[in-house]
mmCIF file with all atom_site columns, C-alpha atoms in Angstrom:
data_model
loop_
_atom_site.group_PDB
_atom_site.id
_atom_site.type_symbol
_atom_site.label_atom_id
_atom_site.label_alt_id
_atom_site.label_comp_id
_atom_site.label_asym_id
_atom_site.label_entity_id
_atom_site.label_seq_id
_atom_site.pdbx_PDB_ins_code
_atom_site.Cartn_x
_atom_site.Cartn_y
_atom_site.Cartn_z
_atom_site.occupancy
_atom_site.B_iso_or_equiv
_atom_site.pdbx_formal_charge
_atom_site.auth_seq_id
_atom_site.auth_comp_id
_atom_site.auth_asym_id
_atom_site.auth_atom_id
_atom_site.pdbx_PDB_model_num
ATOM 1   C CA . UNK A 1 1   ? -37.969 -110.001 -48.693 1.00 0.00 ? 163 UNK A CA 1
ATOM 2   C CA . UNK A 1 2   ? -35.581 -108.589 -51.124 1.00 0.00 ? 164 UNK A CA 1
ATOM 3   C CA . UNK A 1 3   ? -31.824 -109.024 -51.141 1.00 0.00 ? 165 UNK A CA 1
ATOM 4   C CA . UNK A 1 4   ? -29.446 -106.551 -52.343 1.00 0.00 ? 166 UNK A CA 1
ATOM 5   C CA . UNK A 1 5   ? -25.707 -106.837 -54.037 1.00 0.00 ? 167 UNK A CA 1
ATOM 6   C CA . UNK A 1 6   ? -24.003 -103.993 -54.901 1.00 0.00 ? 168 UNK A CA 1
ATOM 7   C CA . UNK A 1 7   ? -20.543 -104.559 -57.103 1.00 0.00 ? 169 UNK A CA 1
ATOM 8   C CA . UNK A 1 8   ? -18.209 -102.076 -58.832 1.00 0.00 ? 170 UNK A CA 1
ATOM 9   C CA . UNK A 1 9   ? -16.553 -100.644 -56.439 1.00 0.00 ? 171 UNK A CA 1
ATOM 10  C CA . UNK A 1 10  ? -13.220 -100.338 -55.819 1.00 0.00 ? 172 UNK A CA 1
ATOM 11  C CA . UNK A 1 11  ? -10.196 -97.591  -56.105 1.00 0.00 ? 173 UNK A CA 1
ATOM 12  C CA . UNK A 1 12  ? -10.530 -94.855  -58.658 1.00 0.00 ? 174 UNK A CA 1
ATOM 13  C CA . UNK A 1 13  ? -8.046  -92.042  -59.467 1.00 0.00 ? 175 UNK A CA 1
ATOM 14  C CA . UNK A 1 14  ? -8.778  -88.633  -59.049 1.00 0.00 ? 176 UNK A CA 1
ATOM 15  C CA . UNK A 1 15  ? -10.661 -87.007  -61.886 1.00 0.00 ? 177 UNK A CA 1
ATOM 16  C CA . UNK A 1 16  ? -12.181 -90.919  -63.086 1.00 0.00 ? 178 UNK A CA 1
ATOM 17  C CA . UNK A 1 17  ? -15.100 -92.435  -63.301 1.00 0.00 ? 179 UNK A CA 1
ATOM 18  C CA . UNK A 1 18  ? -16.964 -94.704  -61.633 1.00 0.00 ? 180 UNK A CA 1
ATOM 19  C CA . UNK A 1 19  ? -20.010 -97.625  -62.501 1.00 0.00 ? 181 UNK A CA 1
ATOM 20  C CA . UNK A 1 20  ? -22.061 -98.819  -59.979 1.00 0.00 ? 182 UNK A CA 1
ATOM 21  C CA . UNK A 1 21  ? -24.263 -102.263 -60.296 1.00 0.00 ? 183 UNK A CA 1
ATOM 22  C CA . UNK A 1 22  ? -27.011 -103.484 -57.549 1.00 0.00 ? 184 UNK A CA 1
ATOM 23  C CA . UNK A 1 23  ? -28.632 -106.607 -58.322 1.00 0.00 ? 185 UNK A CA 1
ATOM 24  C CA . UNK A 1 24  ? -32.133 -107.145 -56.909 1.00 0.00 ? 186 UNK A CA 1
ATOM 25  C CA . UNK A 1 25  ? -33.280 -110.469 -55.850 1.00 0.00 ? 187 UNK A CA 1
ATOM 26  C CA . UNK A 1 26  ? -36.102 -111.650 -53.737 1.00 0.00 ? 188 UNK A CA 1
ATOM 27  C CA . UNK A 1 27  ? -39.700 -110.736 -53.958 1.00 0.00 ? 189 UNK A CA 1
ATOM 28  C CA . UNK A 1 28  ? -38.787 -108.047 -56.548 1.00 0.00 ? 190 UNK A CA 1
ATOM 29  C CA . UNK A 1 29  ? -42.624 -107.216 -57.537 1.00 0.00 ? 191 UNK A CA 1
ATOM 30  C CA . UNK A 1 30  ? -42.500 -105.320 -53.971 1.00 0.00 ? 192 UNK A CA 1
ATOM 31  C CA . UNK A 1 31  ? -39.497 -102.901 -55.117 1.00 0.00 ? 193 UNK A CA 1
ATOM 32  C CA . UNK A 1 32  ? -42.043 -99.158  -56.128 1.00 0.00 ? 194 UNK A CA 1
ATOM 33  C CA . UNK A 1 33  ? -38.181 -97.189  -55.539 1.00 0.00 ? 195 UNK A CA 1
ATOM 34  C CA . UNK A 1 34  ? -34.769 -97.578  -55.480 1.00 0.00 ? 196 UNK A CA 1
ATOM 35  C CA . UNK A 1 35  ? -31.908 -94.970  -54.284 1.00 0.00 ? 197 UNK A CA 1
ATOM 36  C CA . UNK A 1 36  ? -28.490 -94.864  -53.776 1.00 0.00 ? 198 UNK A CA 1
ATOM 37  C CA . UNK A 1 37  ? -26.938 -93.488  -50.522 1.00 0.00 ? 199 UNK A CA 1
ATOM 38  C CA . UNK A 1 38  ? -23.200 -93.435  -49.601 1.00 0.00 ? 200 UNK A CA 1
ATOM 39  C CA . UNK A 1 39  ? -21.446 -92.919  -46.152 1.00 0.00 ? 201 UNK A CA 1
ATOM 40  C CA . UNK A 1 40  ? -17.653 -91.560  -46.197 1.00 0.00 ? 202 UNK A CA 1
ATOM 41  C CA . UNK A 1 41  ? -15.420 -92.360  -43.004 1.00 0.00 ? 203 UNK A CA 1
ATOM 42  C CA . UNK A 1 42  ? -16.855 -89.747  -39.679 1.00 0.00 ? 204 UNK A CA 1
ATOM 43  C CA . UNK A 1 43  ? -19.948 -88.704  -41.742 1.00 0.00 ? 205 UNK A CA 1
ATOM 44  C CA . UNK A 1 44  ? -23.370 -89.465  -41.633 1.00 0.00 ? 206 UNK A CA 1
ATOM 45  C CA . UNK A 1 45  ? -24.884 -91.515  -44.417 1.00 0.00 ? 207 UNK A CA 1
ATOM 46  C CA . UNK A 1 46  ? -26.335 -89.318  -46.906 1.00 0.00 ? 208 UNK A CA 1
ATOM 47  C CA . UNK A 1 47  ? -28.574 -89.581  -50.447 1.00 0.00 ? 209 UNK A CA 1
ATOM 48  C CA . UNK A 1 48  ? -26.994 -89.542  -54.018 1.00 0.00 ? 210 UNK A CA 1
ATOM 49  C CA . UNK A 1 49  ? -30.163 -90.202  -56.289 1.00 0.00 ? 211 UNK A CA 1
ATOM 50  C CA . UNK A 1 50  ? -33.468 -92.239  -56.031 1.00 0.00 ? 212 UNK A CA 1
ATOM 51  C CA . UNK A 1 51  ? -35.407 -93.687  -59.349 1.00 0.00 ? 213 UNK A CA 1
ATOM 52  C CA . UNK A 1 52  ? -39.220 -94.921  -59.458 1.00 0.00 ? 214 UNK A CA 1
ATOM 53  C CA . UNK A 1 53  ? -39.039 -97.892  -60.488 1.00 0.00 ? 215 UNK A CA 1
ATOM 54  C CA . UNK A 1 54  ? -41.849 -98.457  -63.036 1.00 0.00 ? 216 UNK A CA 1
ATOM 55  C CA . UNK A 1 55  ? -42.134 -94.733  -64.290 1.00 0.00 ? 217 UNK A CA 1
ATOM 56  C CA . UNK A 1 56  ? -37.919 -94.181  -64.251 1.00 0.00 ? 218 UNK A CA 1
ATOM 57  C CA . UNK A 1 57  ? -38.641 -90.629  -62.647 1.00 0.00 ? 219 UNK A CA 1
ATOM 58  C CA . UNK A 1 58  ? -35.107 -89.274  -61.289 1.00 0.00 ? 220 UNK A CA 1
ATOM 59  C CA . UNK A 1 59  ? -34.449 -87.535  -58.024 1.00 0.00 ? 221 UNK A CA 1
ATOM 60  C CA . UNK A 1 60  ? -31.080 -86.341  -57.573 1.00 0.00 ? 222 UNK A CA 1
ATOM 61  C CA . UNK A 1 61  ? -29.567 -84.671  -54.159 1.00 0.00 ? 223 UNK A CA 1
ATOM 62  C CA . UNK A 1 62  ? -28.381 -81.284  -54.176 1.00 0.00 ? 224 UNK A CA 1
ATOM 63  C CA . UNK A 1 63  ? -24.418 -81.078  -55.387 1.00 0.00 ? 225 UNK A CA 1
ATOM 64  C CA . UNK A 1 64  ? -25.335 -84.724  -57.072 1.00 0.00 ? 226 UNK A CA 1
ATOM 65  C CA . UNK A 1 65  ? -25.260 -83.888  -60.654 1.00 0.00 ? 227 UNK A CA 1
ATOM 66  C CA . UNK A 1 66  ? -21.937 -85.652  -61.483 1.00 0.00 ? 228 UNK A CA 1
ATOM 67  C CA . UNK A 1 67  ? -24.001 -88.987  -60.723 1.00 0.00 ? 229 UNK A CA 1
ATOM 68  C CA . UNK A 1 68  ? -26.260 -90.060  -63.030 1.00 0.00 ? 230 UNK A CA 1
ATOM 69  C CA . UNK A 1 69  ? -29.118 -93.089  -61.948 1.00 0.00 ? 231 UNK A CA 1
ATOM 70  C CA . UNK A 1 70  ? -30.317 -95.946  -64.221 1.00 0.00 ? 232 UNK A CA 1
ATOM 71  C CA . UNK A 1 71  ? -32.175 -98.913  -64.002 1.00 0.00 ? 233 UNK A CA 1
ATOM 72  C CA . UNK A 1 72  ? -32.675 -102.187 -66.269 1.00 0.00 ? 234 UNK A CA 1
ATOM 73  C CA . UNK A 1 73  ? -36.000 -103.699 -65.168 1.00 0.00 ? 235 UNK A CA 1
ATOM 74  C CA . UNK A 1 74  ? -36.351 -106.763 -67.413 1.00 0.00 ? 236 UNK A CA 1
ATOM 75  C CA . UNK A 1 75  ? -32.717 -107.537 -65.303 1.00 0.00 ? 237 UNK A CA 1
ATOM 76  C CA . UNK A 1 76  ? -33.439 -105.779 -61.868 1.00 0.00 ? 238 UNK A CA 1
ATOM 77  C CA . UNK A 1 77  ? -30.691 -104.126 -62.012 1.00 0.00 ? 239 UNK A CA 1
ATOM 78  C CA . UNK A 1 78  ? -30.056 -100.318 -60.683 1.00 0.00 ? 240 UNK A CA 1
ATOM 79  C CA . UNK A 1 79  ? -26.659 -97.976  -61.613 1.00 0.00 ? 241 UNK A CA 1
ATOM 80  C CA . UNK A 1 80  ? -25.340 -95.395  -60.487 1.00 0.00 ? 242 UNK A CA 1
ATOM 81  C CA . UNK A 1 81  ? -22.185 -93.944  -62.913 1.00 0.00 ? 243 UNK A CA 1
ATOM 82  C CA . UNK A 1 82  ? -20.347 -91.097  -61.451 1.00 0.00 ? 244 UNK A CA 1
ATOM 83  C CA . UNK A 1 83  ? -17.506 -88.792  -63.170 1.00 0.00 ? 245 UNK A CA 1
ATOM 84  C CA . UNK A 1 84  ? -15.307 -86.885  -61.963 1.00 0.00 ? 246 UNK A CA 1
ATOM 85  C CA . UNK A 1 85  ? -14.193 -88.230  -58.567 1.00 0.00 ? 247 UNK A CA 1
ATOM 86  C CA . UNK A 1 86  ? -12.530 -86.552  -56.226 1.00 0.00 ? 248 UNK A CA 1
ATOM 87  C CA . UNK A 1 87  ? -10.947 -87.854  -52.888 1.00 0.00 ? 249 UNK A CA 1
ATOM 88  C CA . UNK A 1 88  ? -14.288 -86.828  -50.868 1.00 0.00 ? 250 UNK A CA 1
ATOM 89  C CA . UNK A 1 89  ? -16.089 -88.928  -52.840 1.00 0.00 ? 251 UNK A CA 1
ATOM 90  C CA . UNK A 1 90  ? -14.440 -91.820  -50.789 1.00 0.00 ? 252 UNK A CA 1
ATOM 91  C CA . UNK A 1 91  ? -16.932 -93.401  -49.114 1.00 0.00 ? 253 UNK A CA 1
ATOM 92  C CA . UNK A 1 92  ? -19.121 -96.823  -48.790 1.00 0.00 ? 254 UNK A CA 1
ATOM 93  C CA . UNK A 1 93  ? -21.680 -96.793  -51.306 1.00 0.00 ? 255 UNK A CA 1
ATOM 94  C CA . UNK A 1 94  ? -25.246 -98.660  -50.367 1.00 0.00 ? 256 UNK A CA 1
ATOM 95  C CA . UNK A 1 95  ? -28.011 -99.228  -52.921 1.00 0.00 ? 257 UNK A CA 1
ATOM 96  C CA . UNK A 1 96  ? -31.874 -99.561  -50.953 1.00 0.00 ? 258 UNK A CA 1
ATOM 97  C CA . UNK A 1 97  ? -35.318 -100.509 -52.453 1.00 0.00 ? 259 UNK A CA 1
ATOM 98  C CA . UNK A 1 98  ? -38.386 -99.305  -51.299 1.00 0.00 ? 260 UNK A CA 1
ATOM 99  C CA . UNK A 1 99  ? -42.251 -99.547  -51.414 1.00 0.00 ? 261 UNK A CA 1
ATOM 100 C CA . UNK A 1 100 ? -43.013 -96.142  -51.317 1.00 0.00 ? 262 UNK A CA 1
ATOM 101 C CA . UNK A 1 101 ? -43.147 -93.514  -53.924 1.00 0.00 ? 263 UNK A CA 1
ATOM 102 C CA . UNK A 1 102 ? -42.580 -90.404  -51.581 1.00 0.00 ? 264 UNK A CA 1
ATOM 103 C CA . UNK A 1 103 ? -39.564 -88.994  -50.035 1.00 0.00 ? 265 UNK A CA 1
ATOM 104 C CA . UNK A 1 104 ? -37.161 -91.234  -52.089 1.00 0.00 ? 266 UNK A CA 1
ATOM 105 C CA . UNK A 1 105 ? -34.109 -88.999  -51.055 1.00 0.00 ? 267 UNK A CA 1
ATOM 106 C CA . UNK A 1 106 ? -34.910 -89.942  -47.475 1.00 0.00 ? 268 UNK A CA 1
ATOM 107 C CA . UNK A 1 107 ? -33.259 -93.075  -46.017 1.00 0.00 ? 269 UNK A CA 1
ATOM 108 C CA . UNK A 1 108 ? -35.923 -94.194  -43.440 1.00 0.00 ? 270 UNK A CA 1
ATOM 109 C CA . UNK A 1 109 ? -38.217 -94.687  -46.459 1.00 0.00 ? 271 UNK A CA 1
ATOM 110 C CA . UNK A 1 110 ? -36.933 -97.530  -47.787 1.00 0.00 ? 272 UNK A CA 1
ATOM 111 C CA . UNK A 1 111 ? -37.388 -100.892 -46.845 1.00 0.00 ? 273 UNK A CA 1
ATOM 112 C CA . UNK A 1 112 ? -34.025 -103.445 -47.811 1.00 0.00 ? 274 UNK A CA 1
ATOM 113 C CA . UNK A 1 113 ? -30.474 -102.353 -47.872 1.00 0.00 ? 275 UNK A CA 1
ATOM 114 C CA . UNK A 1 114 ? -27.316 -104.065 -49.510 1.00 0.00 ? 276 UNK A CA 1
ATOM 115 C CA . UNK A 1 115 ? -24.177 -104.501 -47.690 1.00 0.00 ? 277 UNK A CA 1
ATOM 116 C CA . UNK A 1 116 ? -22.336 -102.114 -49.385 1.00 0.00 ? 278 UNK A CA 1
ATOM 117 C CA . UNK A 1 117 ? -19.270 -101.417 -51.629 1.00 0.00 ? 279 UNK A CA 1
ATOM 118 C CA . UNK A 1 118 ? -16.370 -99.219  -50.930 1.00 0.00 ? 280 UNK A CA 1
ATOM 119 C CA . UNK A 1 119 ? -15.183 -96.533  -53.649 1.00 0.00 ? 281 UNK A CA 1
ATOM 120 C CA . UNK A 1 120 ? -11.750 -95.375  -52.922 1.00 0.00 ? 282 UNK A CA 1
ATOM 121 C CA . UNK A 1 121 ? -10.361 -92.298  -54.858 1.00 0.00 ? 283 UNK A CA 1
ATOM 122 C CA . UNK A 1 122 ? -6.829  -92.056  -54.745 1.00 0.00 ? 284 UNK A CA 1
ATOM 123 C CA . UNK A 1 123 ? -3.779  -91.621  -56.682 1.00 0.00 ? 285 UNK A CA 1
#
């Protein structure tokens, strides 16, 4: 198993930033992906970005490109940073880890979820 906690969320004006964190934990050596996902009030969940974990390949969703994905291996640790927020960027956003190296913008490919941390942009 492999436990996920997400942390740096919180309100964000208009026009800011934002700096995601998700801590991995658990039987790490299983984790081959990781992705972000987020899942605004009324909408479906949908993909931000996905990274391979070992290689650091980067898959980004369409209309994604103001989010940029990291990891820190040595710390299992994945990012996500994100600039200039609007109000629909409001949403809950989940980290996952996966053991599969296909489809990583797909959310029924990966295997452990975290809870979840809301992102509020608002003046």
């Amino acid at each position: 198993q492999v436990q996920l906690l997400e942390s740096g969320g919180g309100l964000v004006q208009p026009g800011g930033s934002l700096r995601l964190s998700c801590l991995a934990s658990g039987n790490t050596f299983s984790i081959r992906a990781m992705g972000w996902f987020r899942q605004a009030p009324g909408k479906e969940r949908e993909s931000i970005a996905a990274i391979m974990w070992n290689k650091g390949t980067k898959f980004y969703s369409d209309s994604m490109d103001r989010f940029t994905i990291s990891r820190n291996i040595a710390e299992d640790y994945v990012y996500l940073e994100g600039d200039n927020l609007s109000p629909e960027d409001t949403a809950v956003y989940y980290c996952a880890a996966g053991r599969n190296l296909y489809r990583l913008l797909d959310e029924e490919v990966y295997d452990w979820w975290g809870q979840g941390t809301q992102v509020t942009v608002s003046s």
